Amino acid sequence: MPQTETLRLTPSPADLERAAGLLRAGELVAFPTETVYGLGADATNGTAVAAIYTAKGRPSFNPLIAHVPDAEAARAHVEWSDLAEQLAAAFWPGPLTLVLPLKPGHGISELTTAGLPTLGVRVPDQPTAQRLLRAVGRPVAAPSANPSGRISPTTADHVLAGLAGRIAAVLDDGPTEVGVESTILGLSDAPVLLRPGGVPAEAIEAVLGHPLPRRAGDAAINAPGQLRSHYAPAAPVRLNAEAPGPGELFLGFGTRDGDLNLSPGGDLAEAAAHLFGYLHRLDARGAPIAVAPIPETGLGAAINDRLRRAAAPRD
Ligand code: TXA
Ligand code: MG
């Protein structure tokens, strides 16, 4: 693909205007959200969205999340419901993606939805993302800003390490706070958890007032992009390790200390925020990685989901 020089922009008003102008002109701009950095394109412009796949080297079209500044902007594109309103009121802005039926005149490119009759929408809780989305004035389609199959980026340096020369700009606003991607909730039918993420399933269940069914195995690949081997470091990854084996680097948690420790105090939010960055750091050392057990509660479900993908047999 043609090489371009990738600008590193700041959150200054002038740079934000520049980033918004690039997006409106159909260019790719990586931007921070509270979860991970996204690789943004104008979701209404098929040519711009197609460029996301070229830049990421993604083999097939997966539906992408449309990022909007608030629920009102979301309602311009999807069929809203009382349940959507309740969940948006509880969790937006924040790391929750709602998958809802597209509404007539939605304006979203078919490449954003991969031809599905539904759209994943989300309102990021990150001030620079908020200002950017308001300045663009259009929904911004954005997968995580990493080459296909690699670890998600939580800093602008991660983005540049994977995509420099392939995208117009990255908006650098420091490390992301949550560190794992958004929770994806299917709402086109009865609510179903399509991907664990930054909002714990337990918190959604507390609002719904009933248990939330999880997507059934790999059969219901309604959420493609859920490739088994995803978020993968170059080196092999071994999970639930009590201790490192010979030649292995150890990613610790709590009292199980290692080369790096996701959270010495056993705090799952801290562990989520460190997860991808620490995998990037250990991966750079080129040795196999063993990971300490992480509890499956709260944000632990999202952390373990990403770790299982990192450890899965490579496709
Ligand atoms: O936190 C996040 O969600 C980050 C930041 C950048 O917002 N984005 C992200 O995007 O993780 P991506 O493309 O890496 O993952 C999006 C997931 C995919 O698994 C995709 O299949 C699912 O969302 N998805 C999107 N639209 C969908 C739809 N209409 N129906 C079912 N799944 C959908
Ligand atoms: Mg991704």
CSV table of N, CA, C and O in Angstrom, one decimal, residues 181 194-197 215 226 228 230-231 239 275 296 299-311:
chain,number,residue,atom,x,y,z
A,181,GLU,N,-11.3,-3.6,25.7
A,181,GLU,CA,-12.3,-3.1,24.8
A,181,GLU,C,-13.7,-3.1,25.5
A,181,GLU,O,-13.9,-3.7,26.5
A,194,LEU,N,-22.4,-10.3,23.8
A,194,LEU,CA,-21.7,-10.7,22.7
A,194,LEU,C,-20.2,-10.7,22.9
A,194,LEU,O,-19.4,-11.5,22.3
A,195,ARG,N,-19.7,-9.8,23.8
A,195,ARG,CA,-18.3,-9.8,24.2
A,195,ARG,C,-18.2,-9.2,25.5
A,195,ARG,O,-18.7,-8.1,25.8
A,196,PRO,N,-17.5,-9.9,26.5
A,196,PRO,CA,-17.2,-9.3,27.8
A,196,PRO,C,-16.2,-8.1,27.6
A,196,PRO,O,-15.4,-8.1,26.6
A,197,GLY,N,-16.3,-7.1,28.4
A,197,GLY,CA,-15.4,-5.9,28.2
A,197,GLY,C,-15.5,-5.0,29.4
A,197,GLY,O,-15.7,-5.4,30.5
A,215,ARG,N,-23.2,-15.1,24.8
A,215,ARG,CA,-23.2,-15.6,23.4
A,215,ARG,C,-22.8,-17.1,23.5
A,215,ARG,O,-21.8,-17.4,24.2
A,226,GLN,N,-14.6,-11.9,16.4
A,226,GLN,CA,-14.3,-12.8,17.6
A,226,GLN,C,-13.5,-14.0,17.1
A,226,GLN,O,-13.8,-15.1,17.5
A,228,ARG,N,-10.8,-16.7,17.1
A,228,ARG,CA,-10.3,-17.3,18.3
A,228,ARG,C,-8.9,-16.8,18.6
A,228,ARG,O,-8.6,-16.5,19.8
A,230,HIS,N,-6.7,-14.0,18.6
A,230,HIS,CA,-6.8,-12.6,18.4
A,230,HIS,C,-6.0,-12.0,19.5
A,230,HIS,O,-5.6,-12.7,20.4
A,231,TYR,N,-5.7,-10.7,19.4
A,231,TYR,CA,-4.9,-10.1,20.5
A,231,TYR,C,-3.7,-10.9,20.8
A,231,TYR,O,-3.3,-11.1,22.0
A,239,LEU,N,-1.6,-20.0,30.0
A,239,LEU,CA,-2.5,-19.3,31.0
A,239,LEU,C,-2.5,-20.1,32.3
A,239,LEU,O,-2.1,-21.3,32.4
A,275,LEU,N,-3.1,-4.6,31.0
A,275,LEU,CA,-3.0,-5.9,30.3
A,275,LEU,C,-2.3,-5.8,28.9
A,275,LEU,O,-1.3,-6.4,28.7
A,296,GLU,N,-12.4,-14.8,37.6
A,296,GLU,CA,-13.3,-14.6,36.5
A,296,GLU,C,-14.5,-13.6,36.8
A,296,GLU,O,-15.3,-13.4,35.9
A,299,LEU,N,-14.4,-7.3,35.9
A,299,LEU,CA,-13.5,-7.1,34.8
A,299,LEU,C,-12.6,-8.3,34.4
A,299,LEU,O,-12.1,-8.4,33.4
A,300,GLY,N,-12.5,-9.3,35.4
A,300,GLY,CA,-11.7,-10.5,35.2
A,300,GLY,C,-12.2,-11.3,34.0
A,300,GLY,O,-11.5,-11.9,33.3
A,301,ALA,N,-13.6,-11.2,33.7
A,301,ALA,CA,-14.1,-11.9,32.6
A,301,ALA,C,-13.6,-11.4,31.3
A,301,ALA,O,-13.2,-12.2,30.4
A,302,ALA,N,-13.5,-10.1,31.2
A,302,ALA,CA,-12.9,-9.5,29.9
A,302,ALA,C,-11.4,-9.8,29.8
A,302,ALA,O,-10.9,-10.1,28.7
A,303,ILE,N,-10.7,-9.7,30.9
A,303,ILE,CA,-9.3,-9.9,30.9
A,303,ILE,C,-9.0,-11.4,30.5
A,303,ILE,O,-8.2,-11.7,29.6
A,304,ASN,N,-9.7,-12.3,31.1
A,304,ASN,CA,-9.5,-13.7,30.7
A,304,ASN,C,-9.9,-14.0,29.3
A,304,ASN,O,-9.3,-14.8,28.6
A,305,ASP,N,-11.0,-13.3,28.8
A,305,ASP,CA,-11.4,-13.5,27.4
A,305,ASP,C,-10.2,-13.1,26.5
A,305,ASP,O,-9.9,-13.8,25.5
A,306,ARG,N,-9.6,-11.9,26.7
A,306,ARG,CA,-8.5,-11.5,25.9
A,306,ARG,C,-7.3,-12.4,26.0
A,306,ARG,O,-6.6,-12.7,25.1
A,307,LEU,N,-7.1,-12.9,27.3
A,307,LEU,CA,-5.9,-13.8,27.5
A,307,LEU,C,-6.1,-15.1,26.7
A,307,LEU,O,-5.2,-15.7,26.2
A,308,ARG,N,-7.4,-15.7,26.8
A,308,ARG,CA,-7.6,-16.9,26.1
A,308,ARG,C,-7.4,-16.7,24.6
A,308,ARG,O,-6.9,-17.6,23.9
A,309,ARG,N,-7.8,-15.6,24.0
A,309,ARG,CA,-7.5,-15.4,22.6
A,309,ARG,C,-6.0,-15.3,22.3
A,309,ARG,O,-5.5,-15.7,21.3
A,310,ALA,N,-5.3,-14.6,23.3
A,310,ALA,CA,-3.8,-14.5,23.1
A,310,ALA,C,-3.2,-15.8,23.1
A,310,ALA,O,-2.1,-16.0,22.5
A,311,ALA,N,-3.8,-16.8,23.9
A,311,ALA,CA,-3.1,-18.1,24.0
A,311,ALA,C,-3.7,-19.1,23.0
A,311,ALA,O,-3.1,-20.2,22.9
